[in-house]
CSV table of C-alpha atoms and ligand atoms in Angstrom, one decimal:
chain,number,residue,atom,x,y,z
A,1,MET,CA,18.9,-9.3,7.3
A,2,ARG,CA,19.3,-7.2,4.5
A,3,THR,CA,18.7,-4.6,5.4
A,4,GLU,CA,17.3,-1.1,2.5
A,5,LYS,CA,18.6,2.0,2.2
A,6,THR,CA,15.6,4.5,2.6
A,7,PRO,CA,16.7,7.3,-0.8
A,8,ARG,CA,17.7,10.2,-0.8
A,9,ILE,CA,15.5,13.0,-3.2
A,10,LYS,CA,18.8,14.7,-2.7
A,11,ASN,CA,21.0,12.3,-3.6
A,12,LEU,CA,18.8,11.4,-6.7
A,13,VAL,CA,18.6,15.3,-7.7
A,14,PHE,CA,22.2,15.8,-7.1
A,15,LEU,CA,23.1,13.1,-9.0
A,16,CYS,CA,20.6,14.3,-12.4
A,17,CYS,CA,22.4,17.9,-12.6
A,18,LEU,CA,25.9,16.8,-11.7
A,19,VAL,CA,25.4,14.2,-15.3
A,20,ALA,CA,23.8,17.1,-16.6
A,21,ALA,CA,26.2,20.1,-15.2
A,22,LEU,CA,29.4,17.3,-16.4
A,23,SER,CA,27.6,16.5,-19.7
A,24,ALA,CA,27.5,20.6,-21.4
A,25,ALA,CA,30.6,21.1,-19.4
A,26,LEU,CA,32.9,17.4,-21.4
A,27,VAL,CA,30.7,18.7,-24.6
A,28,CYS,CA,31.9,22.4,-24.2
A,29,VAL,CA,35.6,21.7,-23.5
A,30,GLY,CA,35.3,19.6,-25.9
A,31,ILE,CA,34.1,22.2,-29.0
A,32,PHE,CA,35.4,24.8,-27.4
A,33,ASN,CA,38.5,22.8,-28.1
A,34,GLY,CA,39.2,21.7,-31.2
A,35,PHE,CA,37.6,25.0,-32.4
A,36,THR,CA,41.3,26.7,-30.6
A,37,TYR,CA,42.5,23.6,-32.6
A,38,SER,CA,41.7,24.3,-36.1
A,39,MET,CA,41.6,28.1,-35.5
A,40,VAL,CA,45.1,28.0,-34.7
A,41,THR,CA,46.5,25.4,-37.1
A,42,GLN,CA,44.3,27.7,-39.6
A,43,GLU,CA,46.3,30.3,-37.8
A,44,ASN,CA,50.4,28.6,-38.2
A,45,ARG,CA,49.7,28.3,-41.6
A,46,GLU,CA,49.1,31.7,-42.6
A,47,ASN,CA,52.0,32.9,-40.6
A,48,LEU,CA,54.0,29.3,-42.5
A,49,ARG,CA,53.9,30.6,-45.7
A,50,ALA,CA,54.5,34.5,-45.6
A,51,GLU,CA,57.9,33.5,-43.7
A,52,ALA,CA,58.7,30.6,-45.7
A,53,TYR,CA,58.6,33.4,-48.4
A,54,TYR,CA,60.8,35.5,-46.6
A,55,ILE,CA,63.4,33.6,-46.2
A,56,ALA,CA,63.7,32.3,-49.9
A,57,LYS,CA,63.1,35.6,-50.7
A,58,ALA,CA,66.4,36.1,-48.8
A,59,VAL,CA,67.9,33.2,-49.1
A,60,GLU,CA,67.8,34.3,-52.9
A,61,LEU,CA,69.6,36.7,-52.2
A,62,SER,CA,72.1,36.6,-50.1
A,63,GLY,CA,71.7,32.3,-50.2
A,64,GLN,CA,73.7,30.7,-47.2
A,65,THR,CA,75.0,33.7,-45.8
A,66,TYR,CA,71.5,34.8,-44.4
A,67,LEU,CA,70.8,31.2,-43.3
A,68,GLU,CA,73.9,31.3,-40.9
A,69,SER,CA,73.0,34.5,-39.8
A,70,LEU,CA,69.2,32.9,-38.3
A,71,ASP,CA,68.3,33.4,-34.8
A,72,PRO,CA,64.7,31.0,-35.5
A,73,GLU,CA,62.9,30.5,-32.4
A,74,PRO,CA,62.3,27.5,-31.4
A,75,GLY,CA,60.0,25.0,-32.2
A,76,SER,CA,60.8,26.5,-35.7
A,77,ARG,CA,64.0,25.5,-38.0
A,78,VAL,CA,64.5,25.8,-42.1
A,79,THR,CA,66.0,23.8,-44.6
A,80,TRP,CA,67.1,25.3,-48.5
A,81,ILE,CA,67.4,21.5,-50.5
A,82,ALA,CA,69.7,21.2,-53.5
A,83,PRO,CA,67.2,20.5,-56.8
A,84,ASP,CA,68.9,17.1,-56.8
A,85,GLY,CA,67.1,16.5,-53.5
A,86,SER,CA,70.1,16.7,-51.1
A,87,VAL,CA,70.7,19.3,-48.1
A,88,ARG,CA,72.6,22.2,-48.5
A,89,PHE,CA,71.8,23.5,-44.9
A,90,ASP,CA,69.6,23.2,-42.2
A,91,THR,CA,69.3,25.7,-39.1
A,92,GLU,CA,69.4,22.5,-36.8
A,93,VAL,CA,71.1,19.3,-37.9
A,94,GLU,CA,74.3,19.6,-40.1
A,95,ALA,CA,73.8,18.7,-43.7
A,96,GLY,CA,76.0,16.4,-44.1
A,97,THR,CA,74.6,14.7,-42.4
A,98,MET,CA,71.3,14.6,-43.6
A,99,ASP,CA,69.3,12.5,-45.9
A,100,ASN,CA,68.4,13.1,-49.1
A,101,HIS,CA,64.2,15.5,-49.5
A,102,GLY,CA,64.3,15.2,-52.0
A,103,ASN,CA,61.3,12.8,-51.4
A,104,ARG,CA,59.4,14.7,-48.7
A,105,GLN,CA,55.4,15.7,-50.4
A,106,GLU,CA,56.5,19.7,-50.4
A,107,VAL,CA,60.0,19.5,-51.4
A,108,GLN,CA,58.7,17.6,-54.1
A,109,GLN,CA,55.8,19.6,-54.8
A,110,ALA,CA,58.3,22.8,-55.1
A,111,LEU,CA,60.5,21.1,-57.3
A,112,THR,CA,57.6,20.7,-59.3
A,113,GLY,CA,54.9,23.1,-58.6
A,114,GLY,CA,56.4,26.1,-57.8
A,115,TYR,CA,55.8,25.5,-53.6
A,116,GLY,CA,54.1,23.5,-52.1
A,117,GLU,CA,53.0,21.4,-48.4
A,118,SER,CA,52.6,18.8,-45.8
A,119,SER,CA,52.0,18.3,-42.4
A,120,ARG,CA,53.9,15.5,-40.3
A,121,TYR,CA,52.9,13.6,-37.0
A,122,SER,CA,55.1,12.7,-34.8
A,123,ASP,CA,53.6,9.9,-31.7
A,124,THR,CA,56.2,10.1,-29.6
A,125,LEU,CA,56.5,13.7,-29.7
A,126,ASN,CA,52.9,13.8,-29.0
A,127,GLU,CA,53.7,17.9,-31.7
A,128,LYS,CA,52.5,18.5,-36.0
A,129,THR,CA,55.4,19.6,-38.1
A,130,LEU,CA,53.4,22.1,-41.0
A,131,ASN,CA,56.1,22.6,-43.1
A,132,TYR,CA,56.4,24.6,-46.8
A,133,ALA,CA,58.1,24.4,-49.4
A,134,VAL,CA,59.2,27.7,-51.9
A,135,GLN,CA,61.4,27.2,-55.2
A,136,ILE,CA,63.7,29.6,-54.9
A,137,GLY,CA,65.9,31.5,-59.0
A,138,ASP,CA,68.7,28.6,-58.7
A,139,GLY,CA,65.3,25.6,-58.5
A,140,SER,CA,66.5,25.0,-54.8
A,141,VAL,CA,64.3,24.6,-52.8
A,142,VAL,CA,63.6,26.9,-49.3
A,143,ARG,CA,61.6,25.3,-46.9
A,144,PHE,CA,60.6,26.8,-43.2
A,145,SER,CA,58.9,24.6,-41.0
A,146,ILE,CA,57.7,25.2,-37.3
A,147,ARG,CA,56.1,22.6,-34.5
A,148,GLN,CA,52.3,22.5,-32.7
A,149,SER,CA,51.1,20.2,-30.7
A,150,SER,CA,48.6,17.4,-31.0
A,151,ALA,CA,44.7,18.4,-30.5
A,152,TRP,CA,45.6,16.6,-27.2
A,153,ALA,CA,48.4,18.0,-26.5
A,154,MET,CA,47.1,21.4,-26.2
A,155,LEU,CA,44.0,19.8,-24.3
A,156,SER,CA,46.1,18.2,-22.2
A,157,LYS,CA,47.5,21.2,-21.3
A,158,ALA,CA,44.3,22.6,-20.5
A,159,LEU,CA,43.6,19.4,-17.7
A,160,LEU,CA,45.2,21.4,-14.8
A,161,PRO,CA,42.3,24.2,-16.0
A,162,THR,CA,40.0,22.2,-16.7
A,163,LEU,CA,39.2,19.8,-13.8
A,164,ALA,CA,39.6,23.1,-11.5
A,165,ALA,CA,36.1,24.7,-13.7
A,166,LEU,CA,34.7,20.9,-13.6
A,167,ALA,CA,34.8,21.0,-10.1
A,168,PHE,CA,32.9,24.2,-9.7
A,169,VAL,CA,30.4,22.6,-11.6
A,170,ALA,CA,30.3,19.6,-9.2
A,171,VAL,CA,30.1,22.0,-6.3
A,172,LEU,CA,28.0,24.2,-8.3
A,173,ALA,CA,25.7,21.0,-9.3
A,174,LEU,CA,25.2,20.0,-5.0
A,175,LEU,CA,23.8,23.1,-4.3
A,176,VAL,CA,21.9,23.5,-7.3
A,177,ALA,CA,20.1,20.2,-6.1
A,178,ALA,CA,19.7,21.7,-2.3
A,179,TRP,CA,18.4,24.2,-3.6
A,180,THR,CA,16.0,22.1,-5.5
A,181,VAL,CA,15.0,19.5,-3.5
A,182,ARG,CA,14.2,21.8,-0.7
A,183,GLN,CA,11.8,24.0,-3.5
A,184,ILE,CA,10.6,20.5,-4.2
A,185,VAL,CA,9.6,18.8,-0.2
A,186,ARG,CA,8.7,22.4,1.6
A,187,PRO,CA,5.6,21.9,0.6
A,188,ILE,CA,4.9,19.2,0.2
A,189,ASN,CA,6.8,18.7,3.5
A,190,ARG,CA,3.8,22.1,4.6
A,191,ILE,CA,0.7,20.0,3.3
A,192,ASP,CA,-2.3,19.5,5.5
A,193,LEU,CA,-2.5,16.0,5.9
A,194,GLN,CA,-6.6,17.0,7.9
A,195,SER,CA,-7.5,18.7,4.8
A,196,PRO,CA,-5.0,17.7,2.1
A,197,GLY,CA,-6.9,19.7,-0.2
A,198,LYS,CA,-6.4,23.5,0.4
A,199,SER,CA,-2.9,22.8,0.5
A,200,GLN,CA,-0.5,25.1,-2.8
A,201,VAL,CA,1.4,21.9,-3.7
A,202,PHE,CA,2.7,20.6,-7.1
A,203,VAL,CA,0.6,18.6,-10.7
A,204,GLU,CA,2.4,15.6,-10.0
A,205,ILE,CA,1.2,14.8,-6.1
A,206,LYS,CA,-1.8,15.9,-6.2
A,207,PRO,CA,-2.4,12.0,-7.2
A,208,LEU,CA,-1.2,11.6,-3.6
A,209,VAL,CA,-3.6,13.9,-1.8
A,210,ARG,CA,-6.4,12.3,-3.5
A,211,ARG,CA,-5.3,9.0,-2.3
A,212,ILE,CA,-5.2,11.1,0.9
A,213,GLU,CA,-8.1,13.0,0.7
A,214,THR,CA,-9.8,9.4,0.3
A,215,GLN,CA,-8.4,7.7,3.1
A,216,ASN,CA,-8.7,10.5,5.4
A,217,GLN,CA,-12.0,10.1,3.9
A,218,GLN,CA,-12.4,6.8,4.9
A,219,LEU,CA,-11.2,7.1,8.3
A,220,ARG,CA,-13.9,9.6,9.5
A,221,GLU,CA,-16.7,7.6,8.2
A,222,GLN,CA,-14.9,3.9,9.4
A,223,MET,CA,-14.6,6.5,13.1
A,224,GLU,CA,-18.3,8.1,12.8
A,225,HIS,CA,-19.6,3.6,12.3
A,226,LEU,CA,-17.3,3.2,14.8
A,227,THR,CA,-19.2,5.8,17.3
A,228,GLN,CA,-22.4,4.4,16.4
A,229,GLU,CA,-21.6,1.3,16.9
A,230,HIS,CA,-20.0,1.9,20.6
A,231,GLU,CA,-23.5,4.6,21.3
A,232,LYS,CA,-25.6,1.3,20.2
A,233,GLN,CA,-23.6,-1.4,22.2
A,234,ASP,CA,-23.9,1.0,25.3
A,235,ARG,CA,-27.6,1.9,25.0
A,236,PHE,CA,-28.2,-2.0,25.1
A,237,ARG,CA,-26.2,-2.6,27.7
A,238,ARG,CA,-28.0,0.2,29.3
A,239,GLU,CA,-31.9,-1.1,28.7
A,240,PHE,CA,-30.8,-4.7,29.0
A,241,THR,CA,-29.1,-3.9,32.6
A,242,ALA,CA,-32.5,-1.6,33.9
A,243,ASN,CA,-34.4,-5.2,31.5
A,244,VAL,CA,-32.1,-7.5,33.8
A,245,SER,CA,-33.3,-5.8,37.7
A,246,HIS,CA,-37.0,-4.8,35.8
A,247,GLU,CA,-37.5,-9.1,35.8
A,248,LEU,CA,-35.1,-10.4,38.9
A,249,LYS,CA,-37.6,-7.2,40.9
A,250,THR,CA,-40.9,-8.8,40.1
A,251,PRO,CA,-40.3,-12.6,41.6
A,252,LEU,CA,-38.0,-11.1,44.5
A,253,THR,CA,-41.2,-9.3,45.3
A,254,SER,CA,-43.0,-12.1,44.8
A,255,ILE,CA,-41.2,-13.7,47.0
A,256,SER,CA,-40.7,-11.9,49.3
A,257,GLY,CA,-44.6,-10.5,49.6
A,258,PHE,CA,-44.7,-14.4,50.2
A,259,ALA,CA,-43.3,-15.1,53.3
A,260,GLU,CA,-44.1,-12.1,54.4
A,261,ILE,CA,-48.0,-13.2,54.4
A,262,ILE,CA,-46.7,-16.5,56.2
A,263,ARG,CA,-44.5,-15.3,58.7
A,264,ASP,CA,-46.7,-13.4,60.4
A,265,GLY,CA,-49.0,-16.3,60.2
A,266,LEU,CA,-52.1,-15.2,58.3
A,267,VAL,CA,-52.5,-17.8,56.0
A,268,LYS,CA,-54.5,-20.0,57.7
A,269,PRO,CA,-52.6,-23.7,58.2
A,270,ALA,CA,-54.7,-24.9,54.7
A,271,ASP,CA,-53.4,-22.0,52.1
A,272,VAL,CA,-50.0,-22.2,53.2
A,273,PRO,CA,-49.2,-24.6,50.5
A,274,ARG,CA,-50.3,-22.7,47.5
A,275,PHE,CA,-48.0,-20.3,48.9
A,276,ALA,CA,-45.5,-22.4,49.1
A,277,GLY,CA,-46.1,-23.6,45.3
A,278,ASN,CA,-46.4,-20.2,44.6
A,279,ILE,CA,-43.1,-18.6,46.3
A,280,HIS,CA,-41.6,-22.1,43.7
A,281,LYS,CA,-43.3,-20.7,41.2
A,282,GLU,CA,-41.6,-17.6,41.4
A,283,ALA,CA,-37.7,-19.0,42.6
A,284,GLN,CA,-37.6,-21.2,39.4
A,285,ARG,CA,-38.5,-18.1,36.9
A,286,LEU,CA,-35.5,-16.4,39.2
A,287,ILE,CA,-33.5,-19.5,38.0
A,288,THR,CA,-34.4,-19.8,34.3
A,289,LEU,CA,-34.2,-15.5,34.4
A,290,VAL,CA,-31.0,-16.2,36.0
A,291,GLY,CA,-30.1,-18.1,34.4
A,292,ASP,CA,-31.1,-17.4,29.9
A,293,ILE,CA,-29.1,-14.1,31.3
A,294,ILE,CA,-25.7,-15.3,31.5
A,295,LYS,CA,-26.2,-17.8,28.7
A,296,ILE,CA,-27.0,-14.4,26.8
A,297,SER,CA,-24.0,-12.6,28.5
A,298,GLN,CA,-21.8,-15.1,28.5
A,299,MET,CA,-22.6,-15.4,24.5
A,300,ASP,CA,-22.2,-11.4,24.6
A,301,ASP,CA,-18.1,-12.0,26.0
A,302,ASN,CA,-17.8,-14.0,23.0
A,303,GLN,CA,-17.4,-16.9,26.8
A,304,VAL,CA,-18.7,-19.6,24.6
A,305,PRO,CA,-16.8,-22.6,23.7
A,306,ILE,CA,-14.5,-22.1,20.2
A,307,GLN,CA,-14.1,-25.5,19.2
A,308,ARG,CA,-17.1,-26.7,16.9
A,309,GLU,CA,-17.3,-30.7,16.8
A,310,GLN,CA,-19.8,-32.5,14.5
A,311,LEU,CA,-22.4,-31.7,15.1
A,312,ASP,CA,-26.4,-34.5,13.6
A,313,LEU,CA,-29.3,-31.6,14.2
A,314,ARG,CA,-31.8,-34.6,14.0
A,315,GLN,CA,-30.9,-36.1,16.8
A,316,LEU,CA,-30.7,-33.1,18.6
A,317,CYS,CA,-34.1,-32.2,18.1
A,318,SER,CA,-34.9,-35.9,18.8
A,319,ASP,CA,-33.5,-35.2,22.6
A,320,VAL,CA,-35.3,-31.9,23.0
A,321,LEU,CA,-37.9,-32.9,21.2
A,322,ASP,CA,-38.2,-36.0,23.9
A,323,HIS,CA,-37.1,-33.1,26.9
A,324,LEU,CA,-40.0,-31.6,26.7
A,325,ALA,CA,-42.7,-34.3,25.3
A,326,PRO,CA,-44.1,-33.4,30.2
A,327,ALA,CA,-45.2,-30.8,29.4
A,328,ALA,CA,-45.9,-30.9,25.8
A,329,ASP,CA,-48.7,-34.0,27.1
A,330,ARG,CA,-49.3,-30.9,30.0
A,331,ALA,CA,-50.4,-28.5,27.4
A,332,GLY,CA,-52.1,-31.3,25.5
A,333,VAL,CA,-49.4,-30.7,21.8
A,334,ARG,CA,-49.0,-33.0,19.5
A,335,LEU,CA,-44.5,-33.3,18.7
A,336,TYR,CA,-43.6,-34.4,15.4
A,337,LEU,CA,-39.8,-35.1,14.0
A,338,GLU,CA,-40.0,-35.0,10.7
A,339,GLY,CA,-37.2,-34.8,7.9
A,340,ASP,CA,-34.8,-37.0,6.3
A,341,ALA,CA,-32.9,-39.3,9.2
A,342,ASP,CA,-29.4,-39.1,6.1
A,343,VAL,CA,-28.6,-35.2,6.6
A,344,PRO,CA,-25.4,-33.9,6.6
A,345,MET,CA,-23.5,-32.8,10.4
A,346,ILE,CA,-22.9,-29.3,10.7
A,347,SER,CA,-19.6,-27.9,12.2
A,348,GLY,CA,-21.2,-26.2,15.1
A,349,ALA,CA,-20.9,-26.1,19.3
A,350,ARG,CA,-22.7,-28.7,20.7
A,351,GLN,CA,-24.4,-26.3,23.8
A,352,ILE,CA,-26.1,-23.0,21.7
A,353,ALA,CA,-27.7,-25.9,18.9
A,354,ASP,CA,-29.4,-27.1,20.9
A,355,GLU,CA,-29.9,-24.6,23.0
A,356,MET,CA,-32.0,-23.1,19.9
A,357,ILE,CA,-33.3,-26.1,19.3
A,358,TYR,CA,-35.0,-25.9,23.1
A,359,ASN,CA,-35.8,-22.5,23.1
A,360,LEU,CA,-37.7,-22.3,19.7
A,361,CYS,CA,-39.6,-26.1,20.6
A,362,ASP,CA,-40.4,-24.6,24.0
A,363,ASN,CA,-42.1,-21.3,22.4
A,364,ALA,CA,-43.6,-23.7,20.2
A,365,VAL,CA,-45.7,-25.4,23.3
A,366,LYS,CA,-45.2,-22.4,25.0
A,367,TYR,CA,-47.9,-20.0,22.4
A,368,ASN,CA,-49.6,-22.9,21.5
A,369,HIS,CA,-53.1,-24.3,21.8
A,370,PRO,CA,-54.4,-27.6,23.3
A,371,GLY,CA,-55.1,-29.6,20.8
A,372,GLY,CA,-52.1,-28.1,19.0
A,373,GLU,CA,-49.3,-29.5,16.8
A,374,VAL,CA,-45.2,-29.2,16.6
A,375,ARG,CA,-43.5,-30.5,13.3
A,376,VAL,CA,-40.0,-30.3,13.7
A,377,GLN,CA,-38.9,-30.7,10.5
A,378,VAL,CA,-34.6,-31.4,9.5
A,379,ALA,CA,-34.0,-31.4,6.2
A,380,PRO,CA,-30.9,-30.0,3.6
A,381,ARG,CA,-30.3,-26.8,2.0
A,382,GLY,CA,-29.2,-27.4,-1.1
A,383,LYS,CA,-25.0,-28.7,-0.4
A,384,ASP,CA,-23.8,-26.3,2.3
A,385,ALA,CA,-26.8,-27.2,4.5
A,386,VAL,CA,-29.3,-27.8,7.2
A,387,ALA,CA,-32.5,-26.2,7.7
A,388,VAL,CA,-34.5,-27.0,11.5
A,389,GLN,CA,-38.1,-25.8,11.1
A,390,VAL,CA,-39.7,-25.1,13.7
A,391,ALA,CA,-43.7,-24.9,13.3
A,392,ASP,CA,-47.0,-25.0,15.8
A,393,THR,CA,-50.5,-24.4,15.5
A,394,GLY,CA,-49.7,-21.7,17.6
A,395,ILE,CA,-51.1,-18.8,18.6
A,396,GLY,CA,-49.2,-16.6,16.5
A,397,ILE,CA,-47.5,-13.4,16.9
A,398,PRO,CA,-49.1,-9.9,14.7
A,399,LYS,CA,-47.1,-7.9,12.2
A,400,ALA,CA,-46.9,-5.4,14.1
A,401,HIS,CA,-44.0,-7.8,16.3
A,402,GLN,CA,-42.8,-9.9,14.7
A,403,SER,CA,-39.9,-7.9,13.6
A,404,ARG,CA,-38.8,-7.4,17.7
A,405,VAL,CA,-39.2,-10.4,18.7
A,406,PHE,CA,-35.9,-12.0,18.8
A,407,GLU,CA,-35.0,-8.6,21.5
A,408,ARG,CA,-34.1,-9.1,24.8
A,409,PHE,CA,-36.9,-8.8,26.9
A,410,TYR,CA,-39.5,-8.2,24.3
A,411,ARG,CA,-42.5,-10.2,25.0
A,412,VAL,CA,-46.2,-9.9,22.5
A,413,ASP,CA,-48.1,-9.8,25.8
A,414,LYS,CA,-46.3,-9.9,29.2
A,415,ASP,CA,-48.8,-11.5,31.4
A,416,ARG,CA,-48.9,-14.3,29.6
A,417,SER,CA,-45.2,-15.2,28.9
A,418,LYS,CA,-44.7,-14.5,32.2
A,419,GLU,CA,-47.3,-16.6,33.8
A,420,ILE,CA,-46.1,-19.6,32.1
A,421,GLY,CA,-42.3,-18.9,32.9
A,422,GLY,CA,-41.2,-17.7,30.2
A,423,THR,CA,-38.4,-15.1,29.9
A,424,GLY,CA,-38.1,-12.9,27.4
A,425,LEU,CA,-35.0,-14.4,26.5
A,426,GLY,CA,-35.0,-17.5,24.2
A,427,LEU,CA,-35.8,-15.8,21.2
A,428,SER,CA,-32.6,-13.4,21.6
A,429,ILE,CA,-30.4,-16.8,22.2
A,430,VAL,CA,-31.2,-18.0,18.8
A,431,LYS,CA,-30.4,-14.8,17.1
A,432,HIS,CA,-27.0,-15.4,18.9
A,433,GLY,CA,-26.8,-18.8,18.2
A,434,ALA,CA,-27.6,-18.3,14.4
A,435,LEU,CA,-24.8,-15.3,14.4
A,436,TYR,CA,-22.4,-17.4,16.0
A,437,HIS,CA,-23.7,-20.3,13.7
A,438,SER,CA,-23.5,-18.2,10.9
A,439,ALA,CA,-26.5,-18.9,10.3
A,440,GLY,CA,-29.6,-17.3,9.0
A,441,LEU,CA,-32.6,-17.1,10.1
A,442,GLU,CA,-35.9,-16.7,9.5
A,443,LEU,CA,-39.0,-16.0,10.7
A,444,LYS,CA,-43.5,-17.0,9.2
A,445,SER,CA,-46.5,-16.0,11.8
A,446,THR,CA,-50.1,-16.1,11.4
A,447,PRO,CA,-52.1,-14.6,14.0
A,448,GLY,CA,-54.3,-17.4,15.3
A,449,VAL,CA,-53.1,-20.4,12.7
A,450,GLY,CA,-49.6,-20.1,13.8
A,451,THR,CA,-46.6,-19.9,13.8
A,452,THR,CA,-43.3,-20.9,11.4
A,453,ILE,CA,-39.3,-20.8,12.3
A,454,THR,CA,-36.7,-21.2,10.2
A,455,VAL,CA,-32.8,-21.8,11.9
A,456,THR,CA,-31.0,-22.4,8.0
A,457,PHE,CA,-27.2,-23.8,9.2
A,458,PRO,CA,-23.6,-24.4,6.6
A,459,VAL,CA,-22.2,-27.0,6.7
A,460,ARG,CA,-19.1,-25.7,7.4
A,461,PRO,CA,-19.0,-22.2,9.0
A,462,PRO,CA,-17.7,-19.7,5.9
A,463,GLN,CA,-13.9,-19.0,7.5
A,464,SER,CA,-13.1,-23.0,7.4
B,1,LIG,P1,-40.6,-16.0,25.8
B,1,LIG,O1,-39.3,-15.7,27.2
B,1,LIG,O2,-42.0,-15.1,26.2
B,1,LIG,O3,-41.4,-17.0,25.2
B,1,LIG,P2,-38.3,-15.6,23.9
B,1,LIG,O4,-37.9,-13.6,23.8
B,1,LIG,O5,-38.3,-17.1,23.8
B,1,LIG,O6,-39.6,-15.0,25.3
B,1,LIG,O7,-40.3,-15.0,21.9
B,1,LIG,C1,-40.0,-13.1,22.3
B,1,LIG,C2,-41.2,-13.2,22.4
B,1,LIG,O8,-41.5,-13.7,21.1
B,1,LIG,C3,-42.7,-13.8,24.2
B,1,LIG,O9,-43.3,-13.4,24.9
B,1,LIG,C4,-44.3,-14.3,22.7
B,1,LIG,O10,-44.3,-13.3,23.2
B,1,LIG,C5,-43.5,-14.6,20.8
B,1,LIG,N1,-43.4,-15.6,20.8
B,1,LIG,C6,-41.9,-16.3,20.9
B,1,LIG,N2,-42.5,-17.9,19.7
B,1,LIG,C7,-43.2,-18.0,19.6
B,1,LIG,C8,-44.9,-19.3,19.2
B,1,LIG,N3,-44.1,-19.7,18.2
B,1,LIG,N4,-45.3,-18.6,18.7
B,1,LIG,C9,-46.1,-17.8,19.4
B,1,LIG,N5,-45.7,-16.4,19.7
B,1,LIG,C10,-43.7,-16.7,20.3
């Protein structure tokens, strides 16, 4: 596995300082060396000329005797050349062995114009020779030459001190880099991440600080939202537990009371079946209530089976209406199933969808009048949804209660609901089921006219 090396500001700053410092140092060395070299050359030329005239004068006066008495400094040389170019005397080499010098540039110039000068490079010696020739009275030429190191040779002589200076510059760059990094990093590390806006930071860091601040704000808002949600859930649970206890206690108290009266022989034998019937009715209510509580708790804890299957909503509605037919008969309510037989299947949880449709239809029958109707319609809504609409001609729900009937244990008329075996959890189960299926839920009701509740199921769950 390839691991990325974490970059260090220190290395980067050091590199920048080093490159800048070394470049500056090298440029300085180059300029200084070039300047010094041209100064030295200039000075050497002037000395060469002065000495050449001096020596020429002495040769004119004393001839070869003077030259023989000369002891030139190392690197300097005097040559006496006859007008025909032959060498009369040389301070370094035997004159007879030397070739004719008449074609040398400085000699030619001196023979024609009285004086001449030239300079020549020797690649092998890495040296430059400066020559100055002067013609004396007898027409001969006296040439004085000195050797001077080339610019590179001079530079190489200064190599060690130059390298030492560059090393010093590198160390200095390291120290400057370390100091600079400290100055940059210290204020960044001092930023108070809780309220970065109050910290004194570099202008370049301000966008980062603003981003941290925005994120902090978002986090605070999310935390606040979560806390509120948590408190809401907590309140819900407490209320639910209190409601459940209360709802369980009422039928249990009735059951216990009826049983006690029978046990104590306070009921005439002819009335026993009626009391037993009451006990049975209350027990049935308890069973329904506990069943609904279990369903809603399972939905709360997401315990319902997550596997979805293809559901035929029309078939589900038809089954529910078959199931409710006896109760509807007893209540004198007519049931109708309407809409196209050919509606798209939806992806859903059968058990939950069945509960939803059952509760809606059950309410439509329960809160109806004798001779009333319940119409269940299953119809496509666009290409991606199917709506189940349950409309009744019952007592209706007053406007003030319409937004609350989906709450747990909320009933418009508690006594009537209990009388007909309601638990106050039916519409709450419908609401949970709609959430589970990401379905839309709409209630329209007019007291005395009837209620229509529509659930619009998406054909596919939104996440798939
Ligand atoms: P319940 O078990 O009491 O029926 P629900 O949660 O199913 O509880 O309904 C809550 C309340 O909404 C009911 O008590 C009733 O007052 C009202 N309600 C529900 N459906 C209808 C309807 N179709 N017509 C009139 N009122 C209804």
